[in-house]
Coordinates of C-alpha atoms in Angstrom, one line a residue:
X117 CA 92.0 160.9 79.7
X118 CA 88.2 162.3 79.8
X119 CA 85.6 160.9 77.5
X120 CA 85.4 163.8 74.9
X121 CA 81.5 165.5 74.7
X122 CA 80.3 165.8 71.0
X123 CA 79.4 169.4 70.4
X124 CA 78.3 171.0 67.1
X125 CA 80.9 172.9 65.3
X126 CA 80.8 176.9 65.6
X127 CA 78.6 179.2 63.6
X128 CA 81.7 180.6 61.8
X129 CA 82.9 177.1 60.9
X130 CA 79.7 175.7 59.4
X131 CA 79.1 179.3 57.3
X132 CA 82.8 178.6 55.9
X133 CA 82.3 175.0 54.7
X134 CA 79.1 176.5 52.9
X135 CA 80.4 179.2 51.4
X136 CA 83.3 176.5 50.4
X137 CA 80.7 174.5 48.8
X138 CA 78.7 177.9 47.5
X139 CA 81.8 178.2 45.0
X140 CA 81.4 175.2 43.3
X141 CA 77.4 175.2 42.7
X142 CA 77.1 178.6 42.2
X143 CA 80.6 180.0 40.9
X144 CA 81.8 179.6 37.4
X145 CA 84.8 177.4 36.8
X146 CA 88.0 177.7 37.1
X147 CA 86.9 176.7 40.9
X148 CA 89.9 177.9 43.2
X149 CA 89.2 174.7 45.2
X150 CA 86.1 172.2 44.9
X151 CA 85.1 171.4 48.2
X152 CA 81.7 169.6 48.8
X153 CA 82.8 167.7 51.8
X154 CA 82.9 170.5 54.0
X155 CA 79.2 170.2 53.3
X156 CA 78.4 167.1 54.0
X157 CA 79.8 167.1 56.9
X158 CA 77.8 170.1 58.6
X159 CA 74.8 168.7 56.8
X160 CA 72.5 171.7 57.3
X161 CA 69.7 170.6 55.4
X162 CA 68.1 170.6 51.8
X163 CA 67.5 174.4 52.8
X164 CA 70.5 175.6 53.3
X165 CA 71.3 178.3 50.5
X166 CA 67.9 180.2 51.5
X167 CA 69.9 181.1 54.1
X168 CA 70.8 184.6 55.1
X169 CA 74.6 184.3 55.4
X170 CA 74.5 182.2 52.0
X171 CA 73.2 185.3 49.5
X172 CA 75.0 184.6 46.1
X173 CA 75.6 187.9 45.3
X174 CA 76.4 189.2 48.8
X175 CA 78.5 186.9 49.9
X176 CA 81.1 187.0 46.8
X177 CA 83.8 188.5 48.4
X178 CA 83.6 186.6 51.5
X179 CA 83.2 183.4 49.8
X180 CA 86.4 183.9 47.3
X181 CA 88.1 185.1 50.3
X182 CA 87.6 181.6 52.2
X183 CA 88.0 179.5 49.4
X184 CA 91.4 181.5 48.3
X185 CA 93.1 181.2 51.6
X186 CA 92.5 177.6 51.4
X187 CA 94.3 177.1 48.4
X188 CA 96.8 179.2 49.1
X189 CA 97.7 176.9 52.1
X190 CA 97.4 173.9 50.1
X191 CA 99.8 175.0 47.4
X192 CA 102.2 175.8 50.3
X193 CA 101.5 172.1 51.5
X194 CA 102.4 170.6 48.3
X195 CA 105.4 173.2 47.6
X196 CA 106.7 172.1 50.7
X197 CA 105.9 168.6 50.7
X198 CA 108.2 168.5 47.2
X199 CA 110.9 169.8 49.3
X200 CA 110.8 166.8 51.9
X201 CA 108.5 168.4 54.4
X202 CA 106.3 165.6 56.1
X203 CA 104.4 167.7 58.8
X204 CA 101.2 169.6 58.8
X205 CA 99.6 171.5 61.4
X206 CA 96.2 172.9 61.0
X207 CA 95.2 175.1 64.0
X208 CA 91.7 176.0 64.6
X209 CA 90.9 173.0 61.9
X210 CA 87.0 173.5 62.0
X211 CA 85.7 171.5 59.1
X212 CA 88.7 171.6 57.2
X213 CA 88.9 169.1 54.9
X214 CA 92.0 168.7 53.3
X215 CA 92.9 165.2 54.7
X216 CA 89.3 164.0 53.0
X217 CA 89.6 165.9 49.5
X218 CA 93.7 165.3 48.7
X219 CA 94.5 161.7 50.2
X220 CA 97.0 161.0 47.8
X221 CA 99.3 164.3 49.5
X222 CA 97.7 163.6 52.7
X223 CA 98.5 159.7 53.2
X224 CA 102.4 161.0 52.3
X225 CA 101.7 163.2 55.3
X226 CA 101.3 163.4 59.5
X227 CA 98.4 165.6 59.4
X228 CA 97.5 167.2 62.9
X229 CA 94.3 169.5 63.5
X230 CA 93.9 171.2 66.7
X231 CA 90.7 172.4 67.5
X232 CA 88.5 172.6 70.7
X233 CA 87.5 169.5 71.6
X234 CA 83.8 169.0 71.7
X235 CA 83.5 169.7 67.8
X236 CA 86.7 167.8 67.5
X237 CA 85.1 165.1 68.8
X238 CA 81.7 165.9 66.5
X239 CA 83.9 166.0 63.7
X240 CA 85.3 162.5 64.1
X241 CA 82.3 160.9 64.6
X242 CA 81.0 162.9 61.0
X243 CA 83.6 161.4 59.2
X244 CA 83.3 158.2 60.3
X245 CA 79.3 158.4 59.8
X246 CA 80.4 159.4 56.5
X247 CA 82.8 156.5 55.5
X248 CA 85.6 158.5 55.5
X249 CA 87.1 157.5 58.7
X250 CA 90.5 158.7 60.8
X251 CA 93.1 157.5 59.2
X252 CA 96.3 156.5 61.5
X253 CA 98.1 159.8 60.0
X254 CA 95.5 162.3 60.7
X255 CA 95.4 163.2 64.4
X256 CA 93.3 165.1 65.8
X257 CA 94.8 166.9 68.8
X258 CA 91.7 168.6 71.4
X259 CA 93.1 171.5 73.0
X260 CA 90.6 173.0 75.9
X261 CA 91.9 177.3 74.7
X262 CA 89.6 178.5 76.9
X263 CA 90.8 176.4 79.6
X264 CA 94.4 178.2 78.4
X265 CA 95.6 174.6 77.6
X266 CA 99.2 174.8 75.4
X267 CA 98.3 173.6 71.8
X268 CA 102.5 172.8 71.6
X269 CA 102.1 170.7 74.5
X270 CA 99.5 169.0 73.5
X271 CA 100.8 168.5 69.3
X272 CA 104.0 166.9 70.8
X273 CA 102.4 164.5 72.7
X274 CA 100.1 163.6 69.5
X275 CA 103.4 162.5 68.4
X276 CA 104.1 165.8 66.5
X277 CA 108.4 165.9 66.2
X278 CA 109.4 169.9 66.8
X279 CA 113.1 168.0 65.4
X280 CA 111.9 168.1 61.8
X281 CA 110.1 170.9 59.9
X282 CA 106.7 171.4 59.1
X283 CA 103.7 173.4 57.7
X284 CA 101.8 175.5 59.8
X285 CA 98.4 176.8 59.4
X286 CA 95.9 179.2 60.7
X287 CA 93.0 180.8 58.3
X288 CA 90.5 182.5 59.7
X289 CA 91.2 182.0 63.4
X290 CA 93.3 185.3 65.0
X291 CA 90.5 187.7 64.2
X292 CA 88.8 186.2 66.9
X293 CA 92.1 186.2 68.9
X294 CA 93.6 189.0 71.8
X295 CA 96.4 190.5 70.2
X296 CA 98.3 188.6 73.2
X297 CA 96.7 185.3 72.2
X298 CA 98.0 186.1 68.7
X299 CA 101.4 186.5 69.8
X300 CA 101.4 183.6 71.9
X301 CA 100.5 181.2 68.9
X302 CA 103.6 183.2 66.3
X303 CA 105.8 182.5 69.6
X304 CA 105.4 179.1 69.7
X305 CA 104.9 178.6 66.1
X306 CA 108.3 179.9 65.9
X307 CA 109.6 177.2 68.0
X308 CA 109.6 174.4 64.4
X309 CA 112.3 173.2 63.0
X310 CA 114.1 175.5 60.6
X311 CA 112.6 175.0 57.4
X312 CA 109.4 174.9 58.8
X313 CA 106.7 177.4 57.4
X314 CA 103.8 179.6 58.9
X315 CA 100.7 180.7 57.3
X316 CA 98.5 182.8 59.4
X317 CA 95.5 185.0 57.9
X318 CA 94.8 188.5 59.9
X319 CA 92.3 191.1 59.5
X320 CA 93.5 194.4 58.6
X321 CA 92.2 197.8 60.5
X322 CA 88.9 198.4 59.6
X323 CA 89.7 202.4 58.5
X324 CA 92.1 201.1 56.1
X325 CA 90.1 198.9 54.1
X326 CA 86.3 199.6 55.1
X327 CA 83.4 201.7 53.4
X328 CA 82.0 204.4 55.7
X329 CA 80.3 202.6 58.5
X330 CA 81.8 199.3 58.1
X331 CA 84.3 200.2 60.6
X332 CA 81.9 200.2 63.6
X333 CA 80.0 197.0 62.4
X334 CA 83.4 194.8 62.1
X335 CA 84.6 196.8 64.9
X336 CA 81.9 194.6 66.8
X337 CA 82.8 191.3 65.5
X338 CA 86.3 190.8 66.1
X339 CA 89.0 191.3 68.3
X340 CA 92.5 192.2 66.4
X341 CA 93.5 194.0 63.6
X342 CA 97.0 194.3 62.4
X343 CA 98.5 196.4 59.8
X344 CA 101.0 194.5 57.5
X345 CA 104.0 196.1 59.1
X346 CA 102.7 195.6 62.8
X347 CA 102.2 191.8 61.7
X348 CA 105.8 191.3 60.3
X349 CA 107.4 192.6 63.3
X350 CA 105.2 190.8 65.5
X351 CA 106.8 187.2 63.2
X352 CA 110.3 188.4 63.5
X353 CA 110.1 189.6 67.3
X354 CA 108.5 185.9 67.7
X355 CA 111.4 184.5 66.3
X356 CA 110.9 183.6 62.5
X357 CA 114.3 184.1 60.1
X358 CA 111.9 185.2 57.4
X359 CA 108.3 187.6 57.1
X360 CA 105.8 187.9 54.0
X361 CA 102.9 189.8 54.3
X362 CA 100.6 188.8 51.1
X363 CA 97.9 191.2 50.3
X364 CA 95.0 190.9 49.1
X365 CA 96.2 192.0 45.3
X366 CA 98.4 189.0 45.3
X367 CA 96.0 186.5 46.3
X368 CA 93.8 187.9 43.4
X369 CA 96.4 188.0 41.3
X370 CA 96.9 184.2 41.5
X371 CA 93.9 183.1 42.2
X372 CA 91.4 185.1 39.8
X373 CA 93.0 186.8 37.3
X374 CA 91.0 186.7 34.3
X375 CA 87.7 185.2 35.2
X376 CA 84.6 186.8 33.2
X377 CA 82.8 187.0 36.7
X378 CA 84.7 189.3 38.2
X379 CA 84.5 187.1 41.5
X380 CA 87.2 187.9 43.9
X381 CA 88.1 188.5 47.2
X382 CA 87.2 191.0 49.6
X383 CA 90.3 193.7 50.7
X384 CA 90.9 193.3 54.2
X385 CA 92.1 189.8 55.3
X386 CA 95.6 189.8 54.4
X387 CA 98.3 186.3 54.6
X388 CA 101.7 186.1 56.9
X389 CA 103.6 183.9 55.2
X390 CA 106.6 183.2 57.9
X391 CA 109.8 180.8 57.6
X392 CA 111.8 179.3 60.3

């Protein structure tokens, strides 16, 4: 196998594990999640929340988007962990950092990120930098997407076992995604174990949700929309027993429902929630 080149994480990666930290130093408590790590680990520099990207104010929505869909994928973690699942897969694992901030749920786990692998391999040699190491149940699994490696291919030989179910998990990824490339990851998503569960965030059309003009500027940024019912047939044509789409009203119902700062998330990224 190649020697893996260290490359520096993504833009989008690095502004997610700030605005993750953001919550915690800025936010008041209740925190939906506290996660400094993700911070650490990008170390951008005493300066950091001068930054453009990181206005307090301006950033609210965003940031209690990012930090909501992170909990809610952990709370499905430990919901299905209670029921005897033992797999997680995290695709597009930027600086996730799960593994690092629940170790008690973790260690119980096999926990597999797939992610590109020159900031794969940055990423391991951040945490080991940082003392927190890669434990023998966290494996990091480099999957070359542009090189249209298979990610299921490449899990099973990490030692992944399609026979039993799992958790899997993708925040913040298929906006980026063709709507083909989409499909292609709900096909073989569909492929676990029954039992197995599927958590994918998606953008929804920009004329739905937007303000006038937003349209055109998100129009610019990504590459797939879905509406809710275009998403749940895509699951079930994919082969999943079972659709949930989980808009944005539930996640604030949940998540921030009586909080005297009126933080919460931005309409617009919505939550399939998919069973085998």
């Amino acid at each position: 196998m190649p020697v893996q080149q260290s490359v520096a994480p993504e833009k989008t990666a690095v502004r997610v594990a700030l605005w993750r930290a953001m919550h915690v130093q800025v936010d008041e408590p209740p925190h939906v999640i506290e996660d400094e790590i993700g911070l650490q680990l990008a170390g951008p520099g005493e300066k950091w929340r001068r930054r453009p990207d990181m206005g307090r104010k301006a950033t609210s929505g965003f940031r209690a988007g990012v930090v909501a869909r992170a909990r809610f994928l952990e709370d499905l973690v430990t919901e299905q962990f209670e029921s005897g699942v033992r797999q997680y897969v995290v695709l597009g694992a930027g600086l996730d950092t799960f593994p690092q901030r629940r170790p008690e749920l973790a260690a119980q786990l096999r926990v597999f990120e797939v992610d590109q692998p020159g900031p794969q391999e940055w990423k391991r040699k951040r945490l080991i930098e940082l003392g927190y190491g890669v434990p023998e149940w966290l494996r990091m699994v480099p999957v070359d997407f542009e090189a249209d490696e298979d990610w299921w291919e490449r899990l099973t030989e990490a030692g992944f076992d399609p026979s039993r179910p799992a958790v899997v998990g993708s925040t913040g990824v298929s906006m980026y995604l063709t709507k083909d490339a989409v499909a292609d990851t709900l096909a073989k998503a569909a492929r676990t174990a029954p039992g197995s569960s599927f958590a994918m965030t998606f953008l929804l059309p920009p004329e739905a949700v937007a303000v006038p003009g937003e349209a055109q500027r998100r129009g610019l940024r990504f590459r797939s929309y879905f509406t809710a019912d275009e998403m749940l047939a895509l699951a079930r044509e994919s082969g999943f027993r079972e659709a949930r789409h989980i808009p944005t009203a539930e996640v604030t119902r949940r998540y921030f429902a009586g909080r005297a700062d009126g933080l919460q998330p931005e309409v617009g990224e919505s939550i399939l929630l998919a069973t085998t």
